[in-house]
Amino acid sequence: MTEQKIFVELDQNGIKSNFEIDLSKLKTAGDILKELKINEETALLFFKEKPIPFDEKMEKIIEETGIENIHDGDFRILKVIFDE
């Protein structure tokens, strides 16, 4: 069986980056943030342009959507950077 990857877009005050994450490492949507070492208090997580809770089970997302219908950038993190 081949490794399944998801591609996550990170938007930090308009600066966008893309990351590849091994799907097998993710139990919940919040694990995406943990993989990228992002604090949950400074970020919002979206799937297909809709906010999703960090405790949402990845298995549920995949079951409801179908792995074949998950595309690059469907998962997006909006990270707020506070000016000091």
PDB file of C-alpha atoms in Angstrom, residues 9-83:
ATOM      1  CA  GLU A   9      -1.916  25.409   2.461  1.00  0.00           C
ATOM      2  CA  LEU A  10      -0.687  27.678   5.240  1.00  0.00           C
ATOM      3  CA  ASP A  11      -1.609  31.361   5.024  1.00  0.00           C
ATOM      4  CA  GLN A  12       0.306  33.622   7.415  1.00  0.00           C
ATOM      5  CA  ASN A  13      -0.881  37.208   6.949  1.00  0.00           C
ATOM      6  CA  GLY A  14      -1.129  36.718   3.192  1.00  0.00           C
ATOM      7  CA  ILE A  15       2.127  34.769   2.812  1.00  0.00           C
ATOM      8  CA  LYS A  16       1.169  31.315   1.550  1.00  0.00           C
ATOM      9  CA  SER A  17       3.153  28.094   1.864  1.00  0.00           C
ATOM     10  CA  ASN A  18       2.284  24.498   1.019  1.00  0.00           C
ATOM     11  CA  PHE A  19       3.127  21.419   3.062  1.00  0.00           C
ATOM     12  CA  GLU A  20       2.825  17.716   2.396  1.00  0.00           C
ATOM     13  CA  ILE A  21       1.691  15.584   5.346  1.00  0.00           C
ATOM     14  CA  ASP A  22       1.430  11.808   5.654  1.00  0.00           C
ATOM     15  CA  LEU A  23      -2.255  11.041   6.186  1.00  0.00           C
ATOM     16  CA  SER A  24      -1.494   7.987   8.344  1.00  0.00           C
ATOM     17  CA  LYS A  25      -0.053  10.279  11.053  1.00  0.00           C
ATOM     18  CA  LEU A  26      -3.338  12.169  11.448  1.00  0.00           C
ATOM     19  CA  LYS A  27      -6.085  11.031  13.812  1.00  0.00           C
ATOM     20  CA  THR A  28      -7.839  14.402  14.144  1.00  0.00           C
ATOM     21  CA  ALA A  29      -7.848  17.590  12.088  1.00  0.00           C
ATOM     22  CA  GLY A  30      -5.867  19.278  14.870  1.00  0.00           C
ATOM     23  CA  ASP A  31      -3.020  16.844  14.229  1.00  0.00           C
ATOM     24  CA  ILE A  32      -2.361  18.810  11.021  1.00  0.00           C
ATOM     25  CA  LEU A  33      -1.386  21.776  13.204  1.00  0.00           C
ATOM     26  CA  LYS A  34       0.720  19.558  15.474  1.00  0.00           C
ATOM     27  CA  GLU A  35       2.613  18.161  12.468  1.00  0.00           C
ATOM     28  CA  LEU A  36       3.453  21.719  11.405  1.00  0.00           C
ATOM     29  CA  LYS A  37       4.180  22.821  15.009  1.00  0.00           C
ATOM     30  CA  ILE A  38       1.466  25.485  14.970  1.00  0.00           C
ATOM     31  CA  ASN A  39      -0.270  26.557  18.169  1.00  0.00           C
ATOM     32  CA  GLU A  40      -4.046  26.018  17.993  1.00  0.00           C
ATOM     33  CA  GLU A  41      -4.605  29.367  19.710  1.00  0.00           C
ATOM     34  CA  THR A  42      -3.147  31.269  16.750  1.00  0.00           C
ATOM     35  CA  ALA A  43      -4.752  29.412  13.856  1.00  0.00           C
ATOM     36  CA  LEU A  44      -8.006  28.494  12.143  1.00  0.00           C
ATOM     37  CA  LEU A  45      -8.348  25.299  10.132  1.00  0.00           C
ATOM     38  CA  PHE A  46     -10.508  25.025   7.023  1.00  0.00           C
ATOM     39  CA  PHE A  47     -11.521  22.113   4.823  1.00  0.00           C
ATOM     40  CA  LYS A  48     -12.974  23.010   1.435  1.00  0.00           C
ATOM     41  CA  GLU A  49     -13.375  26.640   2.597  1.00  0.00           C
ATOM     42  CA  LYS A  50     -15.413  25.696   5.705  1.00  0.00           C
ATOM     43  CA  PRO A  51     -14.002  25.945   9.237  1.00  0.00           C
ATOM     44  CA  ILE A  52     -13.532  22.598  10.953  1.00  0.00           C
ATOM     45  CA  PRO A  53     -13.001  21.889  14.649  1.00  0.00           C
ATOM     46  CA  PHE A  54      -9.580  20.647  15.692  1.00  0.00           C
ATOM     47  CA  ASP A  55     -11.110  17.531  17.271  1.00  0.00           C
ATOM     48  CA  GLU A  56     -12.847  16.458  14.036  1.00  0.00           C
ATOM     49  CA  LYS A  57     -11.786  12.877  13.244  1.00  0.00           C
ATOM     50  CA  MET A  58      -9.844  12.560   9.985  1.00  0.00           C
ATOM     51  CA  GLU A  59     -11.499   9.189   9.415  1.00  0.00           C
ATOM     52  CA  LYS A  60     -14.908  10.907   9.429  1.00  0.00           C
ATOM     53  CA  ILE A  61     -13.743  13.605   6.993  1.00  0.00           C
ATOM     54  CA  ILE A  62     -12.366  10.969   4.607  1.00  0.00           C
ATOM     55  CA  GLU A  63     -15.478   8.770   4.884  1.00  0.00           C
ATOM     56  CA  GLU A  64     -17.870  11.650   4.230  1.00  0.00           C
ATOM     57  CA  THR A  65     -15.831  13.213   1.422  1.00  0.00           C
ATOM     58  CA  GLY A  66     -14.118  10.218  -0.162  1.00  0.00           C
ATOM     59  CA  ILE A  67     -10.329  10.181  -0.415  1.00  0.00           C
ATOM     60  CA  GLU A  68     -10.566  10.631  -4.195  1.00  0.00           C
ATOM     61  CA  ASN A  69     -12.395  13.933  -3.633  1.00  0.00           C
ATOM     62  CA  ILE A  70      -9.731  15.457  -1.398  1.00  0.00           C
ATOM     63  CA  HIS A  71      -7.489  17.701  -3.462  1.00  0.00           C
ATOM     64  CA  ASP A  72      -4.335  19.746  -2.904  1.00  0.00           C
ATOM     65  CA  GLY A  73      -5.149  22.818  -0.851  1.00  0.00           C
ATOM     66  CA  ASP A  74      -8.531  21.556   0.419  1.00  0.00           C
ATOM     67  CA  PHE A  75      -7.037  21.791   3.897  1.00  0.00           C
ATOM     68  CA  ARG A  76      -6.036  25.360   4.683  1.00  0.00           C
ATOM     69  CA  ILE A  77      -4.639  26.926   7.821  1.00  0.00           C
ATOM     70  CA  LEU A  78      -5.076  30.615   8.478  1.00  0.00           C
ATOM     71  CA  LYS A  79      -2.417  31.622  10.996  1.00  0.00           C
ATOM     72  CA  VAL A  80      -2.639  34.969  12.709  1.00  0.00           C
ATOM     73  CA  ILE A  81       0.658  36.700  13.420  1.00  0.00           C
ATOM     74  CA  PHE A  82       0.306  39.358  16.066  1.00  0.00           C
ATOM     75  CA  ASP A  83       2.343  42.546  15.826  1.00  0.00           C
TER      76      ASP A  83
END
